[in-house]
XYZ file of C-alpha atoms in Angstrom:
339
model
C -22.254 -10.736 -9.585
C -23.184 -6.714 -8.932
C -25.689 -4.773 -11.272
C -24.671 -3.604 -14.152
C -23.621 0.572 -14.834
C -24.437 3.162 -17.028
C -21.809 4.475 -19.762
C -22.100 7.934 -19.192
C -22.738 9.156 -23.119
C -19.431 10.331 -25.272
C -18.734 14.066 -25.526
C -20.222 15.569 -28.531
C -18.004 17.994 -29.109
C -14.177 17.222 -29.962
C -11.787 18.262 -27.989
C -8.603 20.887 -29.814
C -5.822 20.097 -27.879
C -3.721 22.695 -29.725
C -5.574 25.098 -27.107
C -4.316 22.896 -24.210
C -0.882 22.866 -25.284
C -0.832 26.937 -26.057
C -2.366 27.704 -23.071
C 0.208 25.343 -20.581
C 3.805 26.224 -21.534
C 6.108 25.510 -19.032
C 8.561 27.660 -18.430
C 12.156 27.335 -19.288
C 15.280 26.801 -17.034
C 17.571 29.495 -16.962
C 21.281 29.172 -15.923
C 20.658 31.296 -13.183
C 17.680 28.559 -11.999
C 19.617 26.066 -12.694
C 22.346 26.671 -10.322
C 19.817 27.631 -7.288
C 18.323 24.215 -7.848
C 21.884 22.721 -7.243
C 22.377 24.583 -4.587
C 19.609 23.622 -2.882
C 20.020 20.387 -3.450
C 23.577 20.137 -2.158
C 22.662 21.700 0.944
C 20.377 19.083 1.610
C 23.054 16.630 1.301
C 25.274 16.197 4.454
C 28.279 15.250 2.520
C 28.077 17.396 -0.651
C 30.255 20.363 -0.619
C 28.499 23.439 -1.982
C 31.804 25.289 -4.381
C 31.885 23.251 -6.763
C 28.114 24.392 -7.383
C 28.485 27.463 -6.750
C 31.654 27.876 -9.108
C 31.100 25.619 -11.822
C 30.237 26.842 -15.558
C 27.483 25.910 -17.400
C 27.886 25.087 -20.423
C 25.017 23.539 -22.440
C 21.450 23.534 -21.090
C 19.209 20.912 -22.784
C 15.311 20.923 -22.184
C 12.476 18.674 -23.062
C 8.978 18.829 -22.319
C 7.164 15.329 -21.390
C 3.484 14.044 -20.967
C 2.822 12.116 -18.104
C -0.832 10.454 -18.549
C -2.328 8.624 -15.459
C -5.558 6.460 -15.346
C -6.815 5.621 -11.552
C -9.650 3.765 -11.609
C -11.607 3.487 -8.158
C -13.563 0.100 -7.762
C -15.857 -1.848 -4.941
C -15.463 -5.560 -4.498
C -16.837 -7.401 -2.122
C -16.903 -11.239 -1.072
C -18.619 -12.925 1.760
C -17.149 -15.293 4.743
C -18.146 -17.730 7.637
C -16.555 -16.226 10.711
C -17.402 -16.298 14.428
C -16.467 -14.833 17.879
C -17.640 -15.972 21.363
C -21.310 -15.963 22.681
C -22.139 -13.531 25.496
C -26.029 -13.640 25.426
C -26.371 -10.864 23.419
C -29.058 -10.919 20.417
C -28.826 -13.709 17.452
C -29.927 -11.908 14.179
C -30.670 -15.400 12.292
C -32.626 -16.824 9.504
C -36.227 -16.814 11.628
C -35.989 -12.820 10.938
C -36.185 -13.416 7.604
C -33.938 -14.010 4.649
C -30.271 -12.496 4.168
C -30.046 -9.952 1.509
C -27.726 -10.452 -1.480
C -23.672 -9.700 -1.005
C -24.784 -6.018 -3.734
C -27.844 -5.354 -2.395
C -26.119 -4.285 1.246
C -25.912 -0.631 1.204
C -23.399 1.054 2.919
C -21.565 3.822 2.936
C -18.718 4.552 0.776
C -15.679 6.132 1.033
C -14.155 9.310 -0.673
C -13.462 8.877 -3.965
C -10.004 7.307 -4.697
C -8.962 6.728 -1.069
C -8.754 2.980 -0.251
C -10.278 1.282 1.972
C -11.172 -1.729 3.626
C -14.671 -2.753 5.881
C -16.272 -5.517 7.561
C -20.315 -5.949 8.352
C -21.846 -8.654 9.333
C -25.138 -10.011 7.168
C -27.989 -9.615 8.169
C -29.924 -12.763 9.453
C -26.893 -14.638 8.848
C -26.291 -15.741 12.752
C -26.548 -19.090 14.769
C -25.000 -20.365 17.991
C -23.020 -23.270 18.044
C -21.326 -24.753 21.258
C -17.612 -23.650 20.676
C -15.306 -26.559 18.809
C -12.324 -26.002 20.236
C -13.072 -26.707 23.689
C -16.659 -28.902 23.212
C -18.610 -26.308 25.561
C -16.583 -26.357 28.501
C -14.429 -23.036 28.243
C -11.361 -24.553 29.219
C -8.665 -27.536 28.691
C -6.402 -29.307 29.445
C -2.784 -27.365 29.239
C -0.162 -28.905 26.420
C 2.269 -28.168 28.613
C 2.175 -30.277 31.639
C -0.947 -32.145 30.291
C -3.083 -31.219 33.149
C -0.775 -32.171 36.403
C -0.112 -29.151 36.913
C 3.682 -30.470 37.709
C 6.230 -31.513 35.194
C 9.587 -33.095 36.115
C 12.043 -32.030 38.211
C 14.627 -29.659 36.930
C 16.953 -30.559 39.414
C 17.141 -34.800 39.368
C 14.911 -35.047 35.818
C 12.312 -37.105 37.831
C 15.208 -39.741 39.085
C 14.390 -38.588 42.591
C 18.154 -38.599 43.267
C 20.510 -36.598 41.702
C 23.171 -38.031 39.494
C 25.753 -40.194 41.645
C 24.012 -39.012 44.781
C 21.999 -42.043 47.065
C 20.053 -39.003 49.532
C 16.659 -38.205 47.453
C 16.466 -34.682 45.425
C 15.980 -31.653 47.986
C 14.200 -29.439 45.434
C 11.530 -32.529 44.010
C 11.559 -34.295 48.393
C 12.069 -37.083 46.093
C 8.780 -37.339 44.365
C 10.596 -36.779 40.757
C 7.922 -33.924 40.183
C 7.637 -30.300 41.063
C 4.511 -28.605 41.363
C 3.933 -25.063 39.401
C 4.507 -22.533 42.147
C 4.843 -18.566 41.360
C 7.190 -18.453 44.334
C 9.188 -21.696 43.194
C 12.350 -21.204 41.482
C 11.350 -24.113 39.452
C 10.105 -22.729 35.153
C 6.523 -22.142 34.993
C 4.119 -23.515 33.192
C 4.189 -21.129 29.937
C 0.895 -22.155 29.457
C -1.091 -22.640 32.742
C 0.821 -21.804 35.094
C 0.068 -24.794 37.338
C -3.582 -24.975 36.984
C -3.657 -27.919 34.608
C -5.963 -25.886 32.044
C -6.066 -22.783 30.326
C -9.296 -20.963 29.088
C -10.131 -21.620 26.010
C -8.749 -18.901 23.559
C -11.213 -19.531 21.208
C -14.542 -18.997 22.608
C -12.596 -16.635 25.467
C -14.139 -19.172 27.980
C -18.112 -18.352 27.124
C -18.345 -21.868 25.672
C -20.457 -20.508 22.376
C -19.578 -19.345 19.307
C -22.017 -16.646 17.200
C -21.440 -17.737 14.010
C -22.651 -15.714 10.988
C -21.585 -14.245 7.422
C -19.332 -11.608 7.184
C -19.271 -9.538 4.217
C -16.161 -8.101 3.744
C -15.597 -5.018 1.284
C -12.739 -3.453 -0.372
C -12.736 -0.465 -2.488
C -8.843 0.114 -4.440
C -8.078 2.736 -6.652
C -5.766 0.869 -9.369
C -3.306 2.929 -11.402
C -2.182 2.946 -14.682
C 0.993 5.438 -15.456
C 3.062 6.488 -18.868
C 5.506 8.796 -19.521
C 6.267 9.392 -23.419
C 9.746 8.797 -24.641
C 12.159 11.429 -24.162
C 16.045 11.726 -25.894
C 17.515 12.163 -22.097
C 19.111 9.942 -20.075
C 16.783 10.708 -16.388
C 15.552 7.927 -14.634
C 12.141 7.051 -15.702
C 11.370 6.273 -12.269
C 11.965 9.332 -10.986
C 10.016 11.293 -14.006
C 6.969 9.192 -12.772
C 7.311 10.769 -9.393
C 7.797 14.433 -10.377
C 5.715 17.026 -9.905
C 4.015 18.509 -13.209
C 1.912 20.672 -14.517
C -1.713 19.668 -15.218
C -2.454 19.581 -18.965
C -5.837 17.751 -19.204
C -8.369 15.866 -16.345
C -11.354 13.928 -17.144
C -13.227 12.208 -14.748
C -16.388 10.278 -14.830
C -17.993 6.983 -14.421
C -16.711 5.338 -17.408
C -14.064 7.856 -19.336
C -13.188 7.421 -22.750
C -9.573 6.542 -24.736
C -7.880 9.714 -25.503
C -8.164 10.515 -28.844
C -5.801 12.462 -31.439
C -3.195 13.866 -28.968
C -0.186 15.483 -30.600
C 1.558 12.239 -28.989
C 0.054 9.923 -30.286
C 1.916 7.627 -27.863
C -0.805 9.813 -25.319
C -3.706 8.233 -26.701
C -2.277 4.919 -27.522
C -1.569 4.716 -23.364
C -4.967 6.136 -22.836
C -6.368 3.033 -25.284
C -4.173 0.618 -23.620
C -4.874 1.353 -19.335
C -8.390 1.552 -20.000
C -8.610 -2.203 -21.807
C -6.446 -3.581 -19.239
C -8.344 -1.797 -16.238
C -11.661 -2.900 -17.975
C -10.216 -6.434 -18.171
C -8.717 -6.549 -14.327
C -12.265 -5.668 -13.127
C -14.757 -5.961 -14.759
C -15.442 -9.838 -13.681
C -15.157 -9.411 -9.947
C -15.538 -5.613 -9.087
C -17.751 -3.212 -9.679
C -16.192 0.462 -11.166
C -17.282 3.374 -9.283
C -15.222 6.347 -11.005
C -12.465 6.671 -13.362
C -10.181 9.882 -13.472
C -7.320 10.523 -16.352
C -4.845 13.122 -16.281
C -2.407 14.648 -18.675
C 0.592 16.499 -17.184
C 3.362 18.407 -18.837
C 6.788 16.826 -16.735
C 10.065 19.338 -17.895
C 13.266 17.618 -17.992
C 16.564 19.913 -18.508
C 19.825 18.164 -18.728
C 22.982 20.554 -17.690
C 25.996 20.439 -18.731
C 28.784 21.923 -17.208
C 32.768 22.290 -16.295
C 34.422 22.033 -13.053
C 38.255 22.412 -12.740
C 39.138 20.719 -16.303
C 36.272 18.173 -16.466
C 32.978 18.433 -17.654
C 29.820 17.069 -15.835
C 25.862 16.703 -15.891
C 22.843 16.801 -13.856
C 18.815 16.579 -14.177
C 16.714 19.190 -13.189
C 13.037 17.569 -13.744
C 9.555 18.362 -12.158
C 8.184 21.986 -11.796
C 9.838 22.098 -8.757
C 13.111 21.903 -9.825
C 14.123 18.530 -8.322
C 17.382 17.504 -8.509
C 19.270 14.343 -9.862
C 23.264 14.115 -9.607
C 25.020 11.861 -11.831
C 28.359 12.033 -10.329
C 28.700 15.290 -8.226
C 32.879 15.924 -8.065
C 33.086 17.695 -4.884
C 31.619 14.654 -2.083
C 33.436 13.981 0.927
C 32.352 10.056 1.336
C 31.397 7.240 -1.043
C 28.301 5.541 0.695
C 25.546 8.149 0.634
C 22.652 7.229 -2.283
C 22.334 9.675 -5.187
C 18.454 10.677 -5.587
């Protein structure tokens, strides 16, 4: 088990969410901005015409600002495993040099916070040299293709020494029924030994001995919990999860506390649920190094427009005005995926 971490004290002052919201209002989308966003989207598609985007008549703009809560938990886990490599007469750091340290006592350089990584280290004083178990210390082993003979059946007579329905002996193998593997031979080469009858041991690379040692595997993982507040519009939730938002709140510490008294109660509940889920999932097997929770404002606009006697709709989402089209009327083909 890893050593316990001391949680930081809870902030003494209660946050005033009204002041956050007052200073973090997202600008409204006007008809001009809505049209420009659609024209930009259409120009990026190979089979979308710009005529409809230029001539449409906007009838209604339904706007709503959503809240997206994110919790990131950066953790470190450690496991050990026996492994080996060819022994090339290098220095052996074995038990005679001391006792191997416990896994969590080994100091390593931690990567930047919230950047996942996996590294492997040799545990000090855990090495020992053994005979290769694959070749039994010979450095080579018998070829499995020719069973060490260096020859196979003649491909012309199939080992019968004479071709079917012919009395004279086979010219390819000279009546021996077998043919040695040679680089100039028209016969197929052995895929493993090229006619040598044996092959260099792939386990010890011909060194005959192996260096066994305990390997420490450290995994730094960034766990993510995400929640988007409920909305009345039909913009796909998976798009809103990836949308660019305006930062409203950020809290980063070794351990963060659940958000309380937020104007949208579902955000407070999501914070409580996310922290509880990460704690339950990570506490038995990993050490939490850092946590970060954020709240972002995601603007969404549902645009209703009229074009050639019919009404259509598209969505503008995120602070960078991404567009999601439901059914664009000016398309040249029907094989493209609308994003």
